[in-house]
N, CA, C and O atoms as a GROMACS GRO file, in nm:
protein
  300
    1MET      N    1   2.398  -5.230  -9.851
    1MET     CA    2   2.332  -5.351  -9.897
    1MET      C    3   2.197  -5.359  -9.826
    1MET      O    4   2.187  -5.327  -9.707
    2SER      N    5   2.094  -5.402  -9.897
    2SER     CA    6   1.961  -5.413  -9.839
    2SER      C    7   1.957  -5.526  -9.736
    2SER      O    8   2.043  -5.613  -9.733
    3PHE      N    9   1.854  -5.522  -9.654
    3PHE     CA   10   1.835  -5.626  -9.552
    3PHE      C   11   1.819  -5.762  -9.619
    3PHE      O   12   1.875  -5.862  -9.573
    4ARG      N   13   1.744  -5.766  -9.729
    4ARG     CA   14   1.723  -5.892  -9.801
    4ARG      C   15   1.856  -5.946  -9.854
    4ARG      O   16   1.883  -6.065  -9.845
    5ALA      N   17   1.938  -5.857  -9.909
    5ALA     CA   18   2.068  -5.900  -9.960
    5ALA      C   19   2.156  -5.952  -9.846
    5ALA      O   20   2.227  -6.051  -9.862
    6GLU      N   21   2.151  -5.885  -9.731
    6GLU     CA   22   2.228  -5.930  -9.614
    6GLU      C   23   2.184  -6.070  -9.573
    6GLU      O   24   2.267  -6.156  -9.544
    7GLU      N   25   2.052  -6.093  -9.572
    7GLU     CA   26   2.000  -6.225  -9.536
    7GLU      C   27   2.047  -6.332  -9.635
    7GLU      O   28   2.088  -6.441  -9.596
    8LEU      N   29   2.040  -6.298  -9.764
    8LEU     CA   30   2.086  -6.393  -9.866
    8LEU      C   31   2.234  -6.424  -9.850
    8LEU      O   32   2.276  -6.539  -9.864
    9LEU      N   33   2.313  -6.322  -9.821
    9LEU     CA   34   2.456  -6.343  -9.801
    9LEU      C   35   2.480  -6.435  -9.682
    9LEU      O   36   2.563  -6.526  -9.689
   10GLU      N   37   2.409  -6.411  -9.573
   10GLU     CA   38   2.426  -6.496  -9.455
   10GLU      C   39   2.395  -6.642  -9.488
   10GLU      O   40   2.467  -6.732  -9.447
   11GLN      N   41   2.286  -6.664  -9.562
   11GLN     CA   42   2.250  -6.800  -9.600
   11GLN      C   43   2.355  -6.860  -9.694
   11GLN      O   44   2.393  -6.977  -9.679
   12ALA      N   45   2.402  -6.781  -9.789
   12ALA     CA   46   2.504  -6.830  -9.882
   12ALA      C   47   2.632  -6.869  -9.808
   12ALA      O   48   2.697  -6.967  -9.844
   13MET      N   49   2.668  -6.792  -9.706
   13MET     CA   50   2.790  -6.821  -9.631
   13MET      C   51   2.780  -6.952  -9.554
   13MET      O   52   2.882  -7.008  -9.514
   14LYS      N   53   2.660  -7.000  -9.533
   14LYS     CA   54   2.640  -7.127  -9.462
   14LYS      C   55   2.652  -7.248  -9.555
   14LYS      O   56   2.659  -7.362  -9.509
   15LEU      N   57   2.653  -7.222  -9.685
   15LEU     CA   58   2.666  -7.332  -9.781
   15LEU      C   59   2.806  -7.392  -9.774
   15LEU      O   60   2.901  -7.325  -9.734
   16PRO      N   61   2.817  -7.518  -9.812
   16PRO     CA   62   2.951  -7.577  -9.819
   16PRO      C   63   3.037  -7.501  -9.920
   16PRO      O   64   2.985  -7.442 -10.016
   17GLU      N   65   3.166  -7.501  -9.899
   17GLU     CA   66   3.257  -7.428  -9.988
   17GLU      C   67   3.239  -7.469 -10.133
   17GLU      O   68   3.244  -7.384 -10.222
   18SER      N   69   3.218  -7.595 -10.158
   18SER     CA   70   3.202  -7.640 -10.297
   18SER      C   71   3.083  -7.572 -10.364
   18SER      O   72   3.090  -7.539 -10.483
   19GLU      N   73   2.974  -7.552 -10.292
   19GLU     CA   74   2.857  -7.485 -10.349
   19GLU      C   75   2.881  -7.335 -10.364
   19GLU      O   76   2.834  -7.274 -10.460
   20ARG      N   77   2.953  -7.275 -10.270
   20ARG     CA   78   2.985  -7.131 -10.282
   20ARG      C   79   3.074  -7.106 -10.403
   20ARG      O   80   3.060  -7.003 -10.470
   21ARG      N   81   3.165  -7.200 -10.433
   21ARG     CA   82   3.253  -7.186 -10.550
   21ARG      C   83   3.173  -7.187 -10.681
   21ARG      O   84   3.213  -7.124 -10.779
   22VAL      N   85   3.062  -7.258 -10.682
   22VAL     CA   86   2.976  -7.260 -10.800
   22VAL      C   87   2.890  -7.133 -10.804
   22VAL      O   88   2.870  -7.074 -10.911
   23LEU      N   89   2.840  -7.092 -10.691
   23LEU     CA   90   2.750  -6.978 -10.681
   23LEU      C   91   2.819  -6.845 -10.712
   23LEU      O   92   2.763  -6.761 -10.784
   24ALA      N   93   2.938  -6.825 -10.660
   24ALA     CA   94   3.007  -6.695 -10.673
   24ALA      C   95   3.025  -6.651 -10.818
   24ALA      O   96   2.988  -6.538 -10.850
   25PRO      N   97   3.080  -6.733 -10.906
   25PRO     CA   98   3.096  -6.687 -11.043
   25PRO      C   99   2.963  -6.662 -11.114
   25PRO      O  100   2.954  -6.574 -11.199
   26ARG      N  101   2.862  -6.739 -11.079
   26ARG     CA  102   2.731  -6.718 -11.142
   26ARG      C  103   2.673  -6.584 -11.101
   26ARG      O  104   2.611  -6.516 -11.183
   27LEU      N  105   2.693  -6.545 -10.976
   27LEU     CA  106   2.648  -6.413 -10.933
   27LEU      C  107   2.724  -6.303 -11.006
   27LEU      O  108   2.666  -6.205 -11.051
   28LEU      N  109   2.855  -6.320 -11.016
   28LEU     CA  110   2.937  -6.220 -11.086
   28LEU      C  111   2.895  -6.205 -11.232
   28LEU      O  112   2.892  -6.094 -11.285
   29GLU      N  113   2.863  -6.315 -11.296
   29GLU     CA  114   2.819  -6.310 -11.436
   29GLU      C  115   2.690  -6.230 -11.452
   29GLU      O  116   2.666  -6.173 -11.558
   30SER      N  117   2.609  -6.226 -11.348
   30SER     CA  118   2.479  -6.161 -11.356
   30SER      C  119   2.484  -6.010 -11.341
   30SER      O  120   2.384  -5.943 -11.364
   31VAL      N  121   2.598  -5.954 -11.304
   31VAL     CA  122   2.604  -5.810 -11.274
   31VAL      C  123   2.656  -5.725 -11.388
   31VAL      O  124   2.664  -5.603 -11.372
   32GLY      N  125   2.691  -5.781 -11.498
   32GLY     CA  126   2.731  -5.697 -11.610
   32GLY      C  127   2.857  -5.742 -11.678
   32GLY      O  128   2.914  -5.847 -11.648
   33ASP      N  129   2.897  -5.659 -11.771
   33ASP     CA  130   3.012  -5.692 -11.855
   33ASP      C  131   3.134  -5.607 -11.823
   33ASP      O  132   3.213  -5.576 -11.912
   34GLU      N  133   3.150  -5.571 -11.698
   34GLU     CA  134   3.264  -5.488 -11.661
   34GLU      C  135   3.394  -5.566 -11.679
   34GLU      O  136   3.400  -5.687 -11.658
   35SER      N  137   3.495  -5.495 -11.717
   35SER     CA  138   3.627  -5.556 -11.730
   35SER      C  139   3.686  -5.578 -11.591
   35SER      O  140   3.641  -5.516 -11.494
   36PRO      N  141   3.784  -5.666 -11.580
   36PRO     CA  142   3.850  -5.685 -11.450
   36PRO      C  143   3.904  -5.553 -11.393
   36PRO      O  144   3.901  -5.532 -11.272
   37GLU      N  145   3.952  -5.466 -11.480
   37GLU     CA  146   4.004  -5.336 -11.433
   37GLU      C  147   3.892  -5.251 -11.375
   37GLU      O  148   3.910  -5.186 -11.272
   38GLU      N  149   3.775  -5.253 -11.440
   38GLU     CA  150   3.660  -5.176 -11.389
   38GLU      C  151   3.612  -5.231 -11.256
   38GLU      O  152   3.577  -5.156 -11.165
   39ILE      N  153   3.612  -5.362 -11.245
   39ILE     CA  154   3.570  -5.425 -11.119
   39ILE      C  155   3.669  -5.390 -11.009
   39ILE      O  156   3.628  -5.355 -10.898
   40GLU      N  157   3.798  -5.399 -11.038
   40GLU     CA  158   3.898  -5.364 -10.937
   40GLU      C  159   3.886  -5.218 -10.896
   40GLU      O  160   3.894  -5.185 -10.778
   41ARG      N  161   3.865  -5.130 -10.993
   41ARG     CA  162   3.850  -4.988 -10.965
   41ARG      C  163   3.728  -4.965 -10.873
   41ARG      O  164   3.734  -4.883 -10.780
   42ALA      N  165   3.619  -5.037 -10.899
   42ALA     CA  166   3.500  -5.024 -10.816
   42ALA      C  167   3.526  -5.071 -10.673
   42ALA      O  168   3.479  -5.010 -10.577
   43TRP      N  169   3.603  -5.180 -10.658
   43TRP     CA  170   3.635  -5.230 -10.525
   43TRP      C  171   3.726  -5.132 -10.450
   43TRP      O  172   3.708  -5.111 -10.330
   44VAL      N  173   3.820  -5.074 -10.519
   44VAL     CA  174   3.909  -4.975 -10.457
   44VAL      C  175   3.826  -4.856 -10.410
   44VAL      O  176   3.845  -4.805 -10.300
   45GLU      N  177   3.734  -4.811 -10.495
   45GLU     CA  178   3.646  -4.698 -10.460
   45GLU      C  179   3.562  -4.732 -10.336
   45GLU      O  180   3.545  -4.649 -10.247
   46GLU      N  181   3.508  -4.854 -10.333
   46GLU     CA  182   3.428  -4.897 -10.218
   46GLU      C  183   3.513  -4.903 -10.091
   46GLU      O  184   3.469  -4.860  -9.985
   47ALA      N  185   3.634  -4.956 -10.102
   47ALA     CA  186   3.723  -4.963  -9.986
   47ALA      C  187   3.755  -4.823  -9.934
   47ALA      O  188   3.757  -4.801  -9.813
   48ARG      N  189   3.780  -4.730 -10.025
   48ARG     CA  190   3.808  -4.592  -9.983
   48ARG      C  191   3.686  -4.529  -9.916
   48ARG      O  192   3.700  -4.458  -9.816
   49ARG      N  193   3.566  -4.556  -9.971
   49ARG     CA  194   3.444  -4.503  -9.911
   49ARG      C  195   3.426  -4.557  -9.769
   49ARG      O  196   3.392  -4.483  -9.677
   50ARG      N  197   3.450  -4.686  -9.753
   50ARG     CA  198   3.436  -4.746  -9.620
   50ARG      C  199   3.539  -4.690  -9.523
   50ARG      O  200   3.507  -4.665  -9.406
   51LEU      N  201   3.662  -4.671  -9.569
   51LEU     CA  202   3.765  -4.613  -9.483
   51LEU      C  203   3.727  -4.471  -9.443
   51LEU      O  204   3.743  -4.434  -9.327
   52ASP      N  205   3.676  -4.393  -9.537
   52ASP     CA  206   3.629  -4.258  -9.506
   52ASP      C  207   3.518  -4.262  -9.401
   52ASP      O  208   3.516  -4.181  -9.309
   53ASP      N  209   3.425  -4.357  -9.416
   53ASP     CA  210   3.316  -4.371  -9.319
   53ASP      C  211   3.370  -4.399  -9.179
   53ASP      O  212   3.320  -4.345  -9.081
   54ILE      N  213   3.472  -4.483  -9.170
   54ILE     CA  214   3.532  -4.515  -9.040
   54ILE      C  215   3.602  -4.391  -8.984
   54ILE      O  216   3.584  -4.357  -8.868
   55ARG      N  217   3.681  -4.326  -9.067
   55ARG     CA  218   3.755  -4.208  -9.021
   55ARG      C  219   3.662  -4.094  -8.978
   55ARG      O  220   3.694  -4.020  -8.885
   56GLU      N  221   3.547  -4.081  -9.045
   56GLU     CA  222   3.452  -3.973  -9.014
   56GLU      C  223   3.354  -4.013  -8.904
   56GLU      O  224   3.267  -3.934  -8.867
   57GLY      N  225   3.366  -4.136  -8.853
   57GLY     CA  226   3.279  -4.180  -8.745
   57GLY      C  227   3.140  -4.225  -8.789
   57GLY      O  228   3.052  -4.244  -8.705
   58ARG      N  229   3.118  -4.243  -8.919
   58ARG     CA  230   2.988  -4.287  -8.970
   58ARG      C  231   2.973  -4.439  -8.961
   58ARG      O  232   2.863  -4.492  -8.975
   59SER      N  233   3.084  -4.507  -8.939
   59SER     CA  234   3.083  -4.652  -8.933
   59SER      C  235   3.184  -4.696  -8.828
   59SER      O  236   3.287  -4.631  -8.807
   60GLN      N  237   3.154  -4.806  -8.762
   60GLN     CA  238   3.242  -4.857  -8.657
   60GLN      C  239   3.285  -4.998  -8.694
   60GLN      O  240   3.200  -5.087  -8.703
   61PRO      N  241   3.414  -5.022  -8.716
   61PRO     CA  242   3.457  -5.157  -8.752
   61PRO      C  243   3.448  -5.251  -8.632
   61PRO      O  244   3.455  -5.209  -8.516
   62ILE      N  245   3.433  -5.379  -8.663
   62ILE     CA  246   3.435  -5.481  -8.558
   62ILE      C  247   3.535  -5.589  -8.600
   62ILE      O  248   3.557  -5.609  -8.719
   63PRO      N  249   3.594  -5.658  -8.503
   63PRO     CA  250   3.690  -5.764  -8.536
   63PRO      C  251   3.622  -5.876  -8.614
   63PRO      O  252   3.504  -5.904  -8.593
   64TRP      N  253   3.697  -5.941  -8.704
   64TRP     CA  254   3.644  -6.049  -8.786
   64TRP      C  255   3.583  -6.158  -8.700
   64TRP      O  256   3.477  -6.212  -8.735
   65LYS      N  257   3.646  -6.193  -8.590
   65LYS     CA  258   3.596  -6.300  -8.504
   65LYS      C  259   3.453  -6.268  -8.457
   65LYS      O  260   3.366  -6.355  -8.454
   66GLU      N  261   3.432  -6.142  -8.420
   66GLU     CA  262   3.299  -6.100  -8.375
   66GLU      C  263   3.200  -6.101  -8.491
   66GLU      O  264   3.087  -6.147  -8.475
   67ALA      N  265   3.241  -6.051  -8.606
   67ALA     CA  266   3.152  -6.048  -8.723
   67ALA      C  267   3.112  -6.191  -8.762
   67ALA      O  268   2.995  -6.218  -8.788
   68ARG      N  269   3.209  -6.279  -8.765
   68ARG     CA  270   3.182  -6.418  -8.800
   68ARG      C  271   3.087  -6.481  -8.699
   68ARG      O  272   2.995  -6.554  -8.737
   69GLY      N  273   3.108  -6.453  -8.572
   69GLY     CA  274   3.019  -6.503  -8.468
   69GLY      C  275   2.876  -6.456  -8.488
   69GLY      O  276   2.782  -6.533  -8.472
   70ARG      N  277   2.860  -6.329  -8.524
   70ARG     CA  278   2.726  -6.274  -8.549
   70ARG      C  279   2.660  -6.344  -8.668
   70ARG      O  280   2.541  -6.376  -8.664
   71ILE      N  281   2.737  -6.366  -8.773
   71ILE     CA  282   2.682  -6.430  -8.893
   71ILE      C  283   2.630  -6.569  -8.860
   71ILE      O  284   2.518  -6.603  -8.897
   72PHE      N  285   2.710  -6.648  -8.792
   72PHE     CA  286   2.672  -6.786  -8.766
   72PHE      C  287   2.573  -6.799  -8.651
   72PHE      O  288   2.506  -6.902  -8.640
   73ALA      N  289   2.562  -6.699  -8.566
   73ALA     CA  290   2.465  -6.703  -8.457
   73ALA      C  291   2.323  -6.683  -8.508
   73ALA      O  292   2.227  -6.728  -8.444
   74ARG      N  293   2.308  -6.617  -8.622
   74ARG     CA  294   2.175  -6.589  -8.677
   74ARG      C  295   2.111  -6.711  -8.739
   74ARG      O  296   1.989  -6.719  -8.752
   75GLY      N  297   2.193  -6.808  -8.778
   75GLY     CA  298   2.145  -6.925  -8.851
   75GLY      C  299   2.067  -7.016  -8.765
   75GLY      O  300   2.020  -7.119  -8.813
   0.00000   0.00000   0.00000
């Protein structure tokens, strides 16, 4: 994900849940006409890619508590 997209995500995560519930489906609508099966297949593929990155040492996972702390510390 680009730096700009990461920044947008961080800002979106700071919105109240009610606003995120409105925003999320609108974003999904903007990305195409994929079927739920195609979307699920893409997520499975992404999860496998990320797992491979971890196993091959290309990526280092961090605990959710730490990730969440980083997200909210930037705001």
